[in-house]
Structure formats: structure tokens, C-alpha cells
Backbone as numpy.savetxt, mean C-alpha at the origin, in Angstrom:
# Nx Ny Nz CAx CAy CAz Cx Cy Cz
-7.33 -8.74 12.21 -7.14 -8.35 11.04 -7.74 -9.64 9.93
-8.38 -8.93 9.19 -8.72 -9.59 7.83 -8.13 -9.91 6.82
-7.60 -11.03 6.24 -6.68 -10.84 5.29 -7.75 -11.53 3.82
-7.54 -10.89 2.69 -8.40 -11.21 1.40 -7.49 -11.37 0.73
-7.66 -12.40 -0.36 -6.50 -12.95 -1.29 -7.58 -12.67 -2.57
-6.90 -12.05 -3.61 -7.28 -11.89 -4.99 -7.70 -12.90 -5.90
-8.97 -12.80 -6.27 -9.66 -13.59 -6.82 -9.64 -13.44 -8.42
-8.46 -14.19 -8.90 -7.93 -13.83 -10.11 -8.93 -14.45 -11.38
-9.75 -15.74 -10.88 -10.58 -16.33 -11.55 -11.52 -15.99 -12.23
-11.99 -14.48 -12.32 -12.52 -13.46 -12.74 -12.26 -12.99 -14.05
-13.53 -13.11 -14.93 -13.20 -12.37 -15.97 -12.37 -11.19 -15.89
-11.22 -11.01 -16.85 -10.17 -9.53 -17.09 -11.27 -8.62 -17.22
-10.87 -7.72 -16.40 -11.80 -6.17 -16.35 -11.02 -5.43 -17.10
-10.75 -5.06 -18.48 -9.67 -3.82 -18.81 -10.38 -2.41 -18.85
-9.90 -1.53 -18.54 -10.58 -0.17 -18.68 -9.72 0.74 -19.51
-9.90 1.90 -20.33 -9.43 2.28 -20.74 -8.02 3.12 -20.36
-7.09 2.92 -20.66 -5.82 3.91 -20.42 -5.56 4.98 -21.37
-5.56 6.36 -20.91 -5.53 7.36 -22.03 -3.73 7.30 -21.99
-2.98 7.84 -23.25 -1.85 7.96 -23.39 -1.81 9.51 -22.91
-2.67 10.51 -22.71 -2.18 11.65 -22.09 -2.25 11.30 -20.55
-0.90 11.78 -20.35 -0.83 12.33 -18.43 -1.76 13.01 -17.98
-2.12 12.81 -16.73 -2.81 14.08 -15.87 -1.76 14.82 -15.15
-1.76 16.08 -15.44 -0.65 16.94 -14.92 -1.14 17.30 -13.38
-0.32 17.41 -12.21 -0.97 17.75 -10.98 -0.43 19.03 -10.57
0.25 19.77 -11.55 0.50 21.26 -11.53 -0.69 21.62 -12.57
0.29 22.66 -13.59 -0.82 23.35 -14.16 -1.58 22.44 -15.20
-2.38 22.84 -15.66 -3.79 21.57 -16.22 -2.96 21.98 -17.91
-3.36 20.73 -18.40 -2.69 20.79 -20.11 -4.00 20.58 -21.18
-3.98 20.49 -22.28 -4.91 20.26 -22.82 -5.27 19.01 -23.04
-6.58 18.04 -23.22 -6.69 16.96 -23.00 -6.70 16.60 -24.19
-6.42 15.36 -24.32 -5.97 14.19 -25.65 -7.01 13.16 -25.89
-7.64 12.91 -26.95 -8.31 11.81 -27.02 -7.82 10.53 -27.57
-6.46 10.19 -27.37 -5.82 9.17 -27.59 -5.82 7.96 -26.51
-6.38 6.99 -27.11 -5.66 5.86 -25.77 -4.61 4.83 -25.90
-3.90 4.92 -24.77 -2.75 4.05 -25.04 -3.11 2.38 -24.97
-4.29 2.36 -24.70 -4.60 0.90 -24.60 -5.80 0.59 -23.26
-5.32 -0.64 -22.60 -6.17 -0.81 -21.72 -5.66 -1.34 -20.36
-6.12 -1.05 -19.32 -5.49 -1.34 -17.96 -6.08 -2.42 -16.96
-5.59 -3.49 -16.75 -6.53 -4.32 -15.75 -5.53 -4.29 -14.74
-6.44 -4.00 -13.44 -6.06 -3.43 -12.13 -5.25 -4.98 -11.61
-5.94 -5.89 -12.13 -5.16 -7.26 -11.36 -3.64 -7.71 -11.55
-3.76 -7.37 -13.29 -2.17 -7.32 -13.88 -1.35 -6.43 -13.48
-1.66 -5.04 -13.43 -1.08 -3.88 -12.79 -0.65 -4.26 -11.21
-1.38 -4.75 -10.38 -1.08 -4.59 -8.99 -0.92 -6.23 -8.42
-0.79 -6.99 -9.04 -0.42 -8.19 -8.60 0.78 -8.90 -9.65
1.95 -8.71 -8.96 2.64 -9.68 -9.73 3.03 -11.00 -9.24
2.61 -11.32 -7.94 3.01 -12.99 -7.70 1.43 -13.26 -6.99
0.29 -13.52 -7.85 -1.06 -13.94 -7.11 -0.79 -15.10 -6.19
-0.10 -15.78 -5.90 -0.39 -16.74 -4.90 0.21 -16.62 -3.84
0.85 -15.30 -3.63 1.67 -14.63 -2.69 1.13 -13.27 -2.09
-0.01 -12.91 -2.79 -0.33 -11.76 -2.80 -1.79 -11.82 -2.18
-1.84 -10.79 -0.79 -3.16 -10.62 -0.26 -3.46 -9.40 0.08
-4.77 -8.97 0.29 -5.36 -7.35 0.67 -5.63 -7.61 2.17
-5.25 -6.25 2.57 -5.58 -5.70 4.30 -6.08 -4.33 4.09
-6.83 -4.22 4.78 -7.69 -2.92 5.19 -6.68 -2.14 6.13
-6.25 -0.79 5.80 -5.38 -0.35 6.67 -6.50 0.31 7.84
-6.21 0.67 8.61 -6.55 1.67 9.66 -5.77 2.10 10.89
-6.22 3.25 11.29 -5.41 4.13 11.92 -4.92 5.51 11.45
-4.05 6.27 11.97 -3.51 7.40 11.41 -1.73 7.04 11.08
-0.70 6.18 11.70 0.38 6.33 11.61 1.08 6.38 10.23
0.39 6.16 9.29 0.87 6.01 8.27 0.25 7.26 6.62
-0.19 8.24 7.27 -0.71 9.05 6.09 0.50 9.68 5.34
1.71 10.03 6.49 2.62 10.47 5.27 2.96 10.15 4.05
2.63 8.70 3.62 2.96 8.22 2.56 1.71 7.72 1.82
0.70 8.57 2.35 -0.59 8.05 1.34 -1.63 6.88 1.85
-1.39 6.46 3.28 -2.19 5.18 3.53 -3.12 5.82 4.76
-4.45 6.08 4.39 -4.97 6.40 5.38 -6.15 5.17 5.89
-7.05 5.14 7.14 -7.76 4.72 7.57 -8.77 4.35 6.32
-9.13 3.00 6.39 -10.14 2.10 5.46 -9.69 1.80 3.95
-8.23 2.44 3.49 -7.48 2.15 2.32 -7.50 0.72 2.56
-7.39 -0.34 1.31 -6.96 -1.57 0.81 -5.49 -1.36 0.44
-4.91 -2.54 1.46 -3.49 -2.23 0.90 -3.31 -3.58 0.01
-2.37 -3.78 -0.91 -1.78 -4.79 -1.78 -0.81 -5.26 -1.30
-0.51 -6.39 -0.31 0.68 -6.96 -0.47 1.22 -8.27 -0.75
2.44 -8.22 -0.90 3.00 -9.43 -1.43 3.94 -10.07 -0.65
3.74 -11.24 -0.19 4.35 -11.79 0.92 5.53 -12.54 -0.08
6.36 -12.65 -1.05 6.88 -13.16 -1.71 8.12 -12.33 -2.05
8.34 -11.20 -1.90 9.17 -10.14 -1.96 10.26 -9.83 -0.85
11.45 -9.75 -1.05 12.20 -9.63 0.38 12.10 -7.98 0.03
11.75 -7.87 1.73 11.67 -6.68 1.96 13.02 -5.80 2.17
13.14 -4.53 1.65 14.26 -3.52 1.93 14.06 -2.48 2.79
15.05 -1.75 3.03 15.13 -0.62 4.07 14.36 0.51 3.10
13.34 0.90 3.91 12.69 1.97 3.40 11.08 1.50 2.85
11.02 0.13 2.75 10.00 -0.72 1.73 9.07 -0.35 3.22
7.70 0.05 2.58 6.23 0.27 4.02 5.89 -1.74 3.82
6.10 -2.20 4.89 5.85 -3.49 5.06 4.61 -3.71 6.41
4.13 -5.06 6.08 3.16 -5.39 7.00 3.92 -6.49 7.98
3.93 -6.03 9.37 4.93 -6.78 10.25 4.20 -7.43 11.57
4.37 -8.39 11.83 3.95 -9.16 13.00 4.96 -8.86 14.23
4.40 -7.80 14.90 5.06 -7.37 16.15 4.13 -7.80 17.77
4.86 -8.45 18.46 4.00 -8.64 19.70 2.76 -9.12 19.70
2.72 -10.22 18.74 1.44 -10.72 18.46 0.21 -9.86 17.81
0.64 -8.89 17.22 -0.13 -8.12 16.47 0.47 -7.56 15.22
-0.54 -7.40 13.86 0.21 -6.57 13.10 0.29 -5.38 12.76
1.21 -4.83 12.08 1.16 -3.24 12.11 1.74 -3.39 10.64
1.55 -1.84 10.38 1.90 -1.20 8.97 3.27 -0.02 8.95
4.05 -0.33 8.82 4.89 0.92 8.92 6.47 0.72 8.08
7.17 1.67 7.93 8.35 1.80 7.27 9.39 1.14 7.46
10.33 0.19 7.19 10.99 -0.81 7.40 12.50 -0.21 7.75
13.25 -0.02 8.55 14.37 0.61 8.79 15.39 -0.57 9.33
16.06 -1.00 8.35 17.27 -1.88 8.58 18.63 -1.47 9.27
18.72 -0.14 8.91 19.90 0.21 9.60 19.80 1.64 10.09
20.48 2.12 11.22 21.45 1.38 11.77 20.94 0.47 12.90
19.82 0.66 13.15 19.18 -0.65 14.05 17.78 -1.00 13.38
17.54 -2.17 13.36 16.24 -2.73 13.18 14.85 -2.17 13.99
13.89 -1.13 13.10 12.99 -0.54 13.56 11.81 -0.35 12.59
10.90 0.05 13.16 9.40 0.12 12.35 9.01 1.39 12.54
9.11 2.07 11.37 8.79 3.88 11.49 7.40 4.04 11.09
7.09 5.18 11.80 5.85 5.50 11.56 5.74 6.82 10.18
4.84 6.89 9.44 4.97 8.23 8.38 3.95 8.96 8.96
3.96 9.53 10.31 3.39 10.47 11.00 4.27 10.94 12.34
4.52 12.39 12.05 5.31 12.43 13.52 4.41 12.34 14.93
3.12 12.46 14.60 2.23 12.18 15.93 2.63 10.94 16.46
3.23 9.66 15.91 3.70 8.74 16.37 4.84 8.39 16.66
5.30 7.15 17.56 7.01 6.86 17.85 7.49 5.70 16.84
8.63 5.77 16.68 8.97 4.37 16.01 8.91 3.30 16.93
9.21 2.38 16.43 8.94 0.92 17.31 10.22 0.19 16.77
10.66 0.26 17.97 12.16 -0.60 17.83 11.95 -2.01 18.01
12.47 -2.60 17.46 12.73 -4.17 17.55 13.30 -4.70 18.17
13.33 -5.68 19.10 14.17 -6.47 20.19 13.91 -7.88 19.75
15.11 -8.50 20.37 15.32 -10.22 19.88 14.24 -10.52 20.55
14.00 -10.18 21.74 12.55 -11.00 22.86 11.21 -10.93 22.24
11.10 -9.75 21.33 9.71 -9.44 20.78 9.56 -10.29 19.58
8.07 -11.02 19.53 8.01 -11.78 18.36 7.77 -10.76 17.57
8.96 -10.81 16.36 8.74 -10.27 15.29 8.96 -11.04 13.80
7.93 -10.70 13.04 8.22 -11.45 11.44 7.64 -10.22 10.94
8.53 -10.35 9.41 8.05 -9.69 8.31 7.12 -10.95 7.53
5.90 -9.97 7.45 4.47 -10.70 6.61 4.55 -10.15 5.30
5.15 -9.10 4.80 4.90 -9.04 3.17 4.96 -7.54 3.22
5.49 -7.26 2.12 6.03 -5.88 1.40 4.44 -4.88 0.50
3.92 -4.09 1.22 2.99 -3.49 0.50 3.39 -2.64 -0.55
2.65 -3.20 -1.71 3.01 -2.77 -3.37 2.48 -1.59 -3.49
0.98 -1.50 -3.12 0.07 -0.90 -3.75 -0.96 -0.33 -2.76
-1.82 0.95 -2.64 -2.63 1.40 -2.05 -3.86 1.52 -2.73
-5.07 1.44 -2.42 -6.20 1.57 -2.85 -7.00 2.16 -1.83
-7.32 3.48 -2.57 -8.21 4.39 -1.51 -9.28 5.41 -2.21
-10.14 5.58 -1.28 -11.42 6.55 -1.64 -11.39 7.87 -1.82
-11.11 8.55 -2.32 -10.74 10.19 -2.17 -11.76 10.68 -1.20
-13.34 10.09 -1.87 -14.33 11.00 -1.31 -14.63 10.50 -0.03
-13.76 9.53 0.42 -14.24 9.23 1.63 -13.31 9.32 2.98
-12.49 9.91 2.47 -11.45 10.75 3.38 -11.68 11.77 4.28
-11.84 11.78 5.25 -12.38 12.73 6.01 -11.44 13.83 6.17
-11.86 15.29 5.85 -10.94 16.42 5.86 -9.75 16.05 4.83
-9.24 15.04 4.25 -8.64 15.44 3.28 -8.46 15.74 1.99
-10.03 15.86 1.48 -10.33 16.14 0.06 -11.78 16.63 -0.01
-11.62 17.80 -0.60 -12.95 18.35 -0.64 -14.23 17.97 -1.52
-15.20 17.71 -1.50 -15.74 17.02 -2.65 -17.31 17.26 -2.61
């Protein structure tokens, strides 16, 4: 697993942020009004010293929009809660799963083709961080987007 850390020393890259929202249902007339600008570093990274990037692999999390090749923004400073998507170290390997705290500690996939991972006291288990954002290229997702 390759961990990448954000380079926040670079000059801010602020892109236009339009006031008009894009409808995911029926189209609405376009608006020419800008809300301001958006810097993805500021939007995606709340705790720079505790944040890293990780590239996803495998199909177990497609149900929550995480596909192979996506970049995950992970914050190690957050306390993981029931239902969070987390990076966990289990039996010496890293995995991306949904954290289940009750009724029993488990790591759940977001794809019915995969089985949940029960966590036992004997296993080497450590929560490594909470996934806060997913960066994916829709044009590179095989079979998920026509293009």
C-alpha cells in the first residue's frame, strides 16, 4: 500500500464555484452566477498533518462509490464512528470497509458479492483512519459510465 501525503505548500488553486446547483434529476436552466471559488485542499483536508491519500483497489466498496483506482482522502485524527468508511489494518494487511461497532465489531463490504470481516481479539486489528472523500475519474470506470 502506498500512502501519499498532501503537499499543501503549493500555491492555492482556486477554481470557480457556481451558485447554481446541478440537478441529478430533471435539468434546470443554467445560471451565470458564481458563488466564489473552491480550493480542493481546503475543501477535502481538515487536518493536514493527519491526512494522507490512498489508492483503492478491488470491488468490495462499489456500493458506496469507491471503485478501483479511486484516490481516498483519509484523516487519521478523526474518531471512527459506527457506519464510517475506514482504513483498517487486519491480519497485517490494509482494507477499506464500513465500520460496524454493534452488535459486534466487524468490517463490512459495500458489495453483496463480498462477505463481512469479523474482528476477533486474536487478530492484529487497528483502525488507521476515516475516509472523508473519494476522488474518482468517471471516464476511467469500466462499465460504470458511458463515454
